[in-house]
XYZ file of C-alpha atoms in Angstrom:
528
model
C 55.982 107.505 95.270
C 56.134 103.752 93.519
C 53.194 101.980 92.359
C 52.513 100.148 95.345
C 52.581 103.382 97.204
C 55.958 103.504 99.160
C 59.493 105.460 98.109
C 62.168 103.934 96.289
C 65.454 103.005 98.396
C 67.325 106.311 97.776
C 70.731 105.763 98.998
C 71.357 109.217 99.800
C 68.417 109.359 102.094
C 69.391 105.867 103.111
C 69.175 106.135 107.020
C 67.419 109.713 107.415
C 64.004 109.886 109.176
C 61.150 106.408 110.082
C 60.374 106.154 106.607
C 63.162 105.004 105.210
C 64.119 102.243 107.945
C 62.868 99.352 105.754
C 65.616 100.920 102.915
C 67.845 101.191 105.261
C 67.880 97.642 106.693
C 67.663 95.881 103.271
C 70.658 98.179 102.288
C 72.424 97.084 105.395
C 72.184 93.533 104.631
C 73.010 93.860 101.241
C 76.405 95.743 102.663
C 77.390 92.798 104.521
C 76.704 90.564 101.741
C 78.778 92.523 100.049
C 81.542 92.809 102.211
C 81.404 88.700 103.116
C 81.924 88.228 99.483
C 84.208 90.784 99.489
C 86.916 89.141 101.742
C 86.130 85.536 100.662
C 87.406 86.536 97.183
C 90.487 87.681 98.799
C 90.690 84.560 101.424
C 89.736 81.717 99.292
C 92.387 82.869 96.774
C 94.827 83.474 99.692
C 94.116 79.385 100.245
C 93.456 77.878 97.440
C 96.617 78.989 95.499
C 99.182 77.323 98.037
C 98.052 73.473 97.385
C 97.620 74.512 93.270
C 101.766 75.452 93.299
C 103.166 71.982 92.666
C 100.439 71.358 89.855
C 101.668 75.055 88.416
C 105.342 74.222 88.958
C 105.327 70.931 87.515
C 103.321 71.834 84.115
C 104.521 75.240 83.663
C 107.634 74.051 83.940
C 108.776 76.636 86.931
C 111.654 76.661 89.623
C 111.301 76.976 93.597
C 111.686 80.485 92.885
C 109.643 81.216 90.314
C 106.419 79.676 92.563
C 107.618 82.144 95.624
C 107.362 84.552 92.849
C 103.370 83.440 92.507
C 102.642 83.687 95.885
C 105.230 86.839 96.708
C 104.079 89.284 93.608
C 100.668 88.819 95.058
C 101.330 89.518 98.685
C 104.134 92.149 98.340
C 101.650 94.517 96.728
C 98.497 93.881 99.342
C 101.301 94.248 102.298
C 102.445 97.660 100.603
C 99.213 99.270 99.712
C 96.824 98.097 102.463
C 96.701 100.941 104.626
C 96.712 103.018 101.689
C 93.492 101.352 99.877
C 91.536 102.227 103.403
C 93.167 105.562 102.851
C 91.313 106.108 99.364
C 88.037 104.534 100.412
C 87.912 107.152 102.897
C 88.673 109.742 100.990
C 87.182 109.305 97.452
C 84.351 106.715 98.410
C 84.424 103.385 100.548
C 81.974 101.786 97.840
C 84.286 102.854 95.223
C 87.373 101.854 96.210
C 86.019 98.845 96.989
C 84.647 98.596 92.747
C 87.834 99.494 92.049
C 89.717 96.610 94.008
C 86.833 93.752 93.362
C 87.162 94.519 89.397
C 91.175 94.564 89.597
C 90.860 91.426 91.730
C 88.527 89.876 89.101
C 90.013 90.811 86.133
C 93.891 90.106 87.329
C 92.184 86.628 88.661
C 90.819 85.991 85.054
C 94.581 87.233 83.829
C 95.966 84.159 85.805
C 93.926 81.732 84.044
C 94.881 82.517 80.970
C 98.734 82.617 81.597
C 100.769 80.384 79.920
C 103.741 80.953 81.735
C 105.184 81.557 84.765
C 105.778 85.666 83.843
C 102.614 86.039 83.597
C 100.605 84.455 86.059
C 103.466 86.242 88.200
C 103.069 89.290 86.310
C 98.947 88.674 87.011
C 99.317 88.217 90.934
C 100.850 91.398 91.596
C 97.875 93.404 89.645
C 95.843 90.692 91.643
C 97.872 91.710 94.566
C 96.433 95.726 93.810
C 93.149 95.294 94.078
C 92.771 92.791 96.725
C 94.665 96.046 98.992
C 91.709 98.261 97.664
C 89.358 95.012 98.336
C 90.149 94.190 101.731
C 89.968 97.509 104.164
C 86.978 97.897 102.360
C 84.744 94.925 103.626
C 84.959 96.345 107.539
C 85.242 99.820 106.451
C 81.775 99.364 104.372
C 80.402 97.186 107.904
C 81.548 100.407 110.124
C 80.168 102.871 108.064
C 76.624 100.928 107.256
C 75.880 99.335 110.262
C 74.806 101.769 113.718
C 77.460 100.846 116.626
C 74.780 98.375 118.900
C 74.688 96.150 115.224
C 77.869 96.538 114.423
C 79.400 93.775 116.554
C 76.727 90.897 115.358
C 77.479 91.982 111.546
C 81.262 91.918 112.081
C 80.598 88.330 113.629
C 78.477 87.458 111.381
C 81.386 88.668 108.723
C 84.074 86.675 110.517
C 82.052 83.453 110.810
C 81.755 83.367 106.654
C 85.437 84.598 106.501
C 86.114 81.429 109.022
C 84.341 79.236 106.821
C 85.757 80.172 103.270
C 89.642 80.178 104.928
C 88.422 76.436 106.097
C 87.316 75.142 102.832
C 89.276 77.381 100.618
C 92.510 74.867 100.206
C 89.904 71.421 100.078
C 88.141 73.863 97.320
C 91.477 74.682 95.655
C 92.508 71.077 95.905
C 89.486 69.393 94.171
C 89.548 71.808 91.249
C 93.602 70.739 91.024
C 92.778 67.271 91.066
C 89.551 66.758 89.102
C 89.611 70.109 86.466
C 93.229 72.042 85.755
C 94.905 74.391 88.342
C 93.386 77.400 86.599
C 89.880 76.892 87.554
C 91.751 77.817 91.322
C 91.883 80.855 89.439
C 88.920 81.497 87.123
C 86.189 80.342 90.134
C 86.879 84.102 91.339
C 85.175 85.739 88.328
C 81.572 85.293 88.155
C 82.177 85.500 92.493
C 83.124 89.016 91.575
C 80.759 90.088 88.664
C 78.093 89.056 91.369
C 79.916 91.463 93.930
C 79.964 94.234 91.885
C 76.125 94.280 90.570
C 75.254 94.342 94.358
C 77.308 96.680 94.773
C 76.350 98.853 92.092
C 72.866 98.357 92.779
C 72.119 97.906 96.801
C 75.384 98.832 98.879
C 74.924 103.134 99.504
C 78.541 105.396 99.486
C 80.195 106.744 102.017
C 83.216 108.558 103.017
C 85.668 109.266 105.695
C 86.788 113.008 107.376
C 86.983 115.438 104.456
C 89.944 116.956 105.537
C 91.999 114.530 106.080
C 95.516 114.969 104.859
C 96.924 113.909 101.892
C 97.702 110.274 101.287
C 100.752 109.117 101.618
C 101.874 108.145 98.328
C 105.412 108.668 98.663
C 105.360 106.136 102.016
C 103.049 103.777 99.769
C 106.024 104.113 97.367
C 109.024 103.596 99.917
C 107.380 100.237 101.775
C 107.278 98.635 98.528
C 110.329 99.378 97.369
C 112.238 98.341 100.275
C 109.909 95.263 100.624
C 110.444 94.255 97.211
C 114.611 94.382 97.251
C 114.209 92.442 99.950
C 111.597 89.614 98.787
C 114.015 89.540 95.516
C 117.739 89.143 97.491
C 116.520 86.026 99.806
C 114.421 84.338 96.562
C 116.766 84.983 93.995
C 120.672 84.619 96.280
C 119.831 80.494 95.958
C 120.636 80.607 92.041
C 122.606 83.412 91.412
C 124.623 84.106 95.304
C 125.471 86.661 97.267
C 127.657 88.143 95.401
C 126.062 89.169 92.684
C 125.652 92.526 91.925
C 121.819 92.436 91.401
C 121.567 90.424 94.789
C 123.501 92.852 97.060
C 122.539 95.775 95.233
C 118.533 95.216 95.731
C 119.100 94.231 99.183
C 120.725 97.538 100.084
C 118.146 99.399 98.223
C 115.800 97.970 100.192
C 117.142 98.416 103.783
C 117.811 102.176 102.791
C 114.094 102.494 100.994
C 112.949 101.328 104.793
C 114.970 103.574 106.450
C 113.599 106.424 104.488
C 110.254 105.119 104.798
C 110.137 105.854 108.412
C 111.980 109.097 108.445
C 109.226 109.817 105.889
C 106.439 108.407 108.678
C 108.194 110.344 111.348
C 107.941 113.864 108.991
C 104.779 113.773 107.342
C 101.649 115.326 108.095
C 99.113 112.497 107.436
C 101.242 109.531 107.542
C 100.035 105.891 106.225
C 101.700 104.319 109.129
C 102.255 107.276 112.224
C 104.783 105.848 114.069
C 103.500 107.959 117.590
C 100.871 104.919 117.901
C 104.250 103.216 119.047
C 104.912 105.272 121.767
C 101.878 102.950 123.388
C 104.321 99.490 125.367
C 101.606 97.786 124.657
C 101.035 98.667 120.786
C 104.391 98.081 120.688
C 104.506 94.986 122.098
C 101.378 93.362 120.189
C 102.361 93.959 116.737
C 106.509 92.992 117.928
C 104.049 89.501 118.440
C 102.777 89.780 115.579
C 105.477 90.340 113.538
C 107.582 87.435 114.559
C 104.680 84.884 115.433
C 103.240 85.584 112.057
C 106.516 85.025 110.247
C 107.004 82.122 111.655
C 103.066 80.421 111.089
C 102.834 82.211 106.949
C 106.188 81.487 105.901
C 106.255 77.587 107.631
C 102.811 77.102 106.190
C 103.474 78.130 102.449
C 106.146 74.885 102.392
C 103.696 72.471 103.977
C 101.453 71.768 100.951
C 104.842 71.181 99.073
C 106.087 68.503 101.247
C 102.413 67.382 101.327
C 102.335 66.524 97.455
C 105.894 66.591 96.384
C 107.179 64.214 99.260
C 104.696 62.439 100.832
C 102.682 62.176 98.000
C 99.565 63.377 98.950
C 96.248 64.728 96.495
C 95.718 68.071 96.241
C 92.456 67.361 97.714
C 94.044 65.693 100.835
C 96.649 68.108 100.989
C 94.155 70.891 101.185
C 92.292 69.243 104.194
C 95.390 68.280 105.802
C 94.712 72.067 107.773
C 91.087 71.589 108.730
C 91.841 70.705 112.290
C 93.794 73.808 112.433
C 90.700 76.053 111.052
C 87.725 74.050 112.992
C 90.081 74.199 116.218
C 90.206 77.670 116.303
C 86.605 78.095 115.153
C 85.400 76.125 118.395
C 87.798 78.084 120.560
C 86.831 81.530 119.159
C 84.491 82.284 122.152
C 86.181 80.813 124.725
C 89.767 82.797 124.082
C 87.649 86.123 123.248
C 86.996 86.241 127.174
C 90.733 85.389 127.877
C 91.451 89.164 127.997
C 89.448 90.036 131.135
C 89.558 86.883 132.717
C 93.808 87.388 133.164
C 95.073 90.419 131.624
C 96.669 90.430 127.972
C 100.105 89.475 128.911
C 99.214 85.485 130.039
C 97.838 84.540 126.510
C 100.286 86.576 124.568
C 102.481 84.243 126.640
C 100.959 81.215 126.440
C 99.760 81.107 123.176
C 102.910 81.740 120.945
C 104.799 79.332 123.628
C 102.492 76.563 122.359
C 102.355 77.621 119.102
C 106.341 77.041 118.932
C 105.965 73.331 120.206
C 103.383 72.539 117.828
C 106.032 73.777 114.984
C 108.600 72.310 116.740
C 106.758 69.055 116.040
C 106.185 69.268 112.597
C 109.992 68.476 112.542
C 109.701 65.480 113.686
C 108.105 63.789 110.334
C 110.315 61.872 107.462
C 109.833 61.660 104.217
C 107.359 58.105 104.342
C 105.239 59.478 107.895
C 101.671 58.840 108.100
C 99.107 61.951 108.613
C 97.561 60.720 111.180
C 100.790 60.140 113.764
C 103.161 62.957 112.377
C 101.499 65.717 110.750
C 98.289 65.864 112.728
C 99.042 66.285 116.512
C 101.380 69.237 114.704
C 98.529 70.537 113.615
C 96.039 70.454 116.343
C 99.448 71.468 118.668
C 99.528 74.741 116.566
C 95.914 74.912 116.297
C 95.752 75.178 119.655
C 98.409 77.710 120.167
C 97.372 80.322 117.623
C 93.694 79.432 118.734
C 94.688 81.215 122.620
C 96.676 83.805 120.745
C 94.489 85.170 118.239
C 91.347 87.236 120.133
C 93.776 88.335 122.831
C 96.711 89.948 120.132
C 93.803 91.391 118.565
C 91.797 92.641 121.683
C 95.017 94.354 123.200
C 96.129 96.123 120.026
C 92.652 97.729 119.859
C 92.497 98.544 123.964
C 96.079 99.597 122.987
C 94.794 103.422 121.492
C 92.134 105.976 121.614
C 88.607 105.119 120.195
C 88.992 107.362 117.175
C 92.349 105.758 116.357
C 91.299 101.751 116.577
C 90.373 101.479 112.790
C 94.072 102.796 112.314
C 95.782 100.502 114.731
C 93.616 97.389 113.311
C 94.723 98.296 110.117
C 98.611 98.839 110.765
C 98.328 95.467 112.437
C 96.754 93.601 109.669
C 100.078 95.366 106.996
C 102.620 94.034 109.898
C 101.087 90.502 109.819
C 101.130 90.371 106.003
C 104.205 91.876 105.289
C 105.773 89.321 108.446
C 104.606 86.310 105.678
C 105.558 87.978 102.747
C 109.095 88.248 103.933
C 109.153 84.652 106.199
C 108.356 83.191 102.919
C 111.219 84.809 100.857
C 113.819 84.164 104.192
C 112.647 79.987 104.579
C 112.700 79.532 100.817
C 116.207 80.942 100.959
C 117.115 78.616 103.990
C 115.697 75.636 102.750
C 116.783 75.917 99.083
C 120.888 76.181 100.827
C 120.083 72.689 103.259
C 118.349 70.838 100.221
C 121.134 71.895 97.813
C 123.693 70.898 100.292
C 122.421 67.813 101.518
C 121.541 66.744 97.867
C 125.228 66.843 96.866
C 126.734 64.551 99.512
C 123.749 62.769 98.810
C 124.346 62.401 94.987
C 128.052 61.759 95.905
C 127.294 58.375 98.332
C 125.336 56.939 95.298
C 127.773 56.971 92.771
C 124.522 57.161 90.310
C 125.717 58.070 86.339
C 127.067 61.305 85.804
C 124.515 61.897 82.989
C 121.969 61.374 84.978
C 123.309 63.244 88.098
C 123.902 66.009 85.886
C 120.015 65.961 85.210
C 119.475 66.033 88.915
C 121.578 68.904 89.544
C 120.259 70.797 86.676
C 117.169 70.883 88.490
C 118.257 71.359 91.874
C 115.420 74.826 91.440
C 112.620 72.771 91.568
C 113.920 71.493 94.967
C 111.180 68.409 95.889
C 109.748 69.132 91.810
C 112.767 67.457 90.347
C 111.671 65.130 87.450
C 114.197 62.078 87.675
C 115.208 61.339 83.422
C 113.874 57.973 82.551
C 115.922 54.710 80.990
C 117.704 54.144 83.924
C 117.331 51.300 86.532
C 114.467 51.435 88.991
C 116.498 51.143 92.078
C 119.026 53.960 90.754
C 116.014 56.027 90.013
C 114.558 54.857 93.409
C 117.549 55.513 95.164
C 118.114 59.613 93.734
C 114.026 60.112 94.400
C 114.643 59.414 98.139
C 117.840 61.311 98.241
C 115.723 64.345 96.754
C 112.664 63.776 99.417
C 115.359 63.408 101.943
C 116.818 66.992 101.113
C 113.604 68.386 100.918
C 112.847 67.117 104.501
C 115.914 68.799 105.694
C 115.389 71.714 104.543
C 111.424 71.306 105.638
C 113.051 70.274 109.515
C 114.730 73.655 109.370
C 112.162 75.816 108.337
C 109.757 74.684 111.019
C 112.884 74.550 114.074
C 113.266 78.424 113.276
C 109.660 78.910 113.326
C 109.081 77.105 116.413
C 112.153 79.637 117.788
C 110.091 82.839 116.240
C 107.118 82.251 118.098
C 109.199 81.610 121.469
C 110.862 85.131 120.482
C 107.045 86.565 120.334
C 106.304 85.043 123.966
C 109.450 86.453 124.889
C 108.620 89.770 123.900
C 104.957 89.733 125.032
C 106.370 88.800 128.084
C 108.725 91.722 128.271
C 106.602 94.239 126.843
C 102.576 93.592 127.371
C 101.375 95.047 130.667
C 97.705 94.274 130.288
C 95.751 93.166 133.282
C 92.124 91.642 133.987
C 89.540 93.554 133.565
C 88.368 93.007 137.038
C 91.851 94.893 138.212
C 91.874 97.794 136.411
C 91.060 101.165 137.886
């Protein structure tokens, strides 16, 4: 007994007996705090970095492909290892793996802030992605393991609300830090949060494990999917500069395709696959993941280039560019309760057809702005329409995934859907970057020929074409000539951006068509 006559909170007995209930309640509160902080680390980082990219490109002298790798190196390991991270937590302890992920993520964030070259930054971001793969699945796993079923919904709701807040204000915070301090602070801000998180976990969060009889961790599957995604991403990012005929490009693409085909074969035969393919025999589950692949590729791929357009072409500050998507977040937040009831009222099919169709209209509206458009007349309407479409889609999509499988498989189903969404964005950023670079180069070449500018100036601009809209015009030339060159560069980027948005719109429409074909949901009142 302690000095005040109460037993200390021992996590080994925290859920046993009436005397331990106050300890259990305190433990649950601290676990929820830890889950919120852990998810906030990854959510903030995922949204903050986008608005720092133009500054990183300028200060580190990076090309467009370098900037893509800053995002893709992180996303590659997060998408590839996400399911393995969850399995490691179940086997070796959710708190332990969560803390390892938090520690790795924090150290890598410090490494990012200390990077003096873009190569160092890309390497640190890759380590950050590995940490995030251990950290992200642990947040909800800790909540599910610590909270009893009757309290779990409210806890997840609280976690979700705070996640929405961090997603909303992350870009604004990142923009403010970039404008008033340095891009390095966008990464360094993770360090104190990570230290506090580790202290809370060590002192207050109980350990938990999953099924002790679970099969081995699917290391081969994780390796193959990582190699496969890396091969395809490398090919699409580097092809504009090297050409598809270059041996490293076509060999990388072939290795990527072969590795992904082998991954499917391994998962079909593995005793404990990281992605049980038999779940895709369920029509609604397969349909929901096809929709996720197409729609989240459109969303993740297109929104990667939006801050580049706003900052490098439209002339926005980093803070304003970070705040540009606030209406999107606000619409999703305000409509979340209403959209959550759509499946019960109308079934799964209708909202999963209507939502992506509205989103397709939003993507298409992004193709309208020129290089001299205003936010409120050009970008704001597109952001609002896209936000409405995603609001109608997200909650019914999650419900459809969960309802498509047996209760004991909902965690696996959710993890697969999460991994699919992240892999979709990963591949789309690489693919859309290839398309944008192709259109940009062709349009810029045509524009420069029409300007009849000095040969030395044209050569200097062409030598920087890999920077896209980040091209720096040399000084010492007439203002009219420099202005014409800048206009040609901006228009070339905008035309490429329009192609990206139109492709995104087409992918969103295809996702709506896939829902119409595969999804079979009926309203709750009509079931049974």
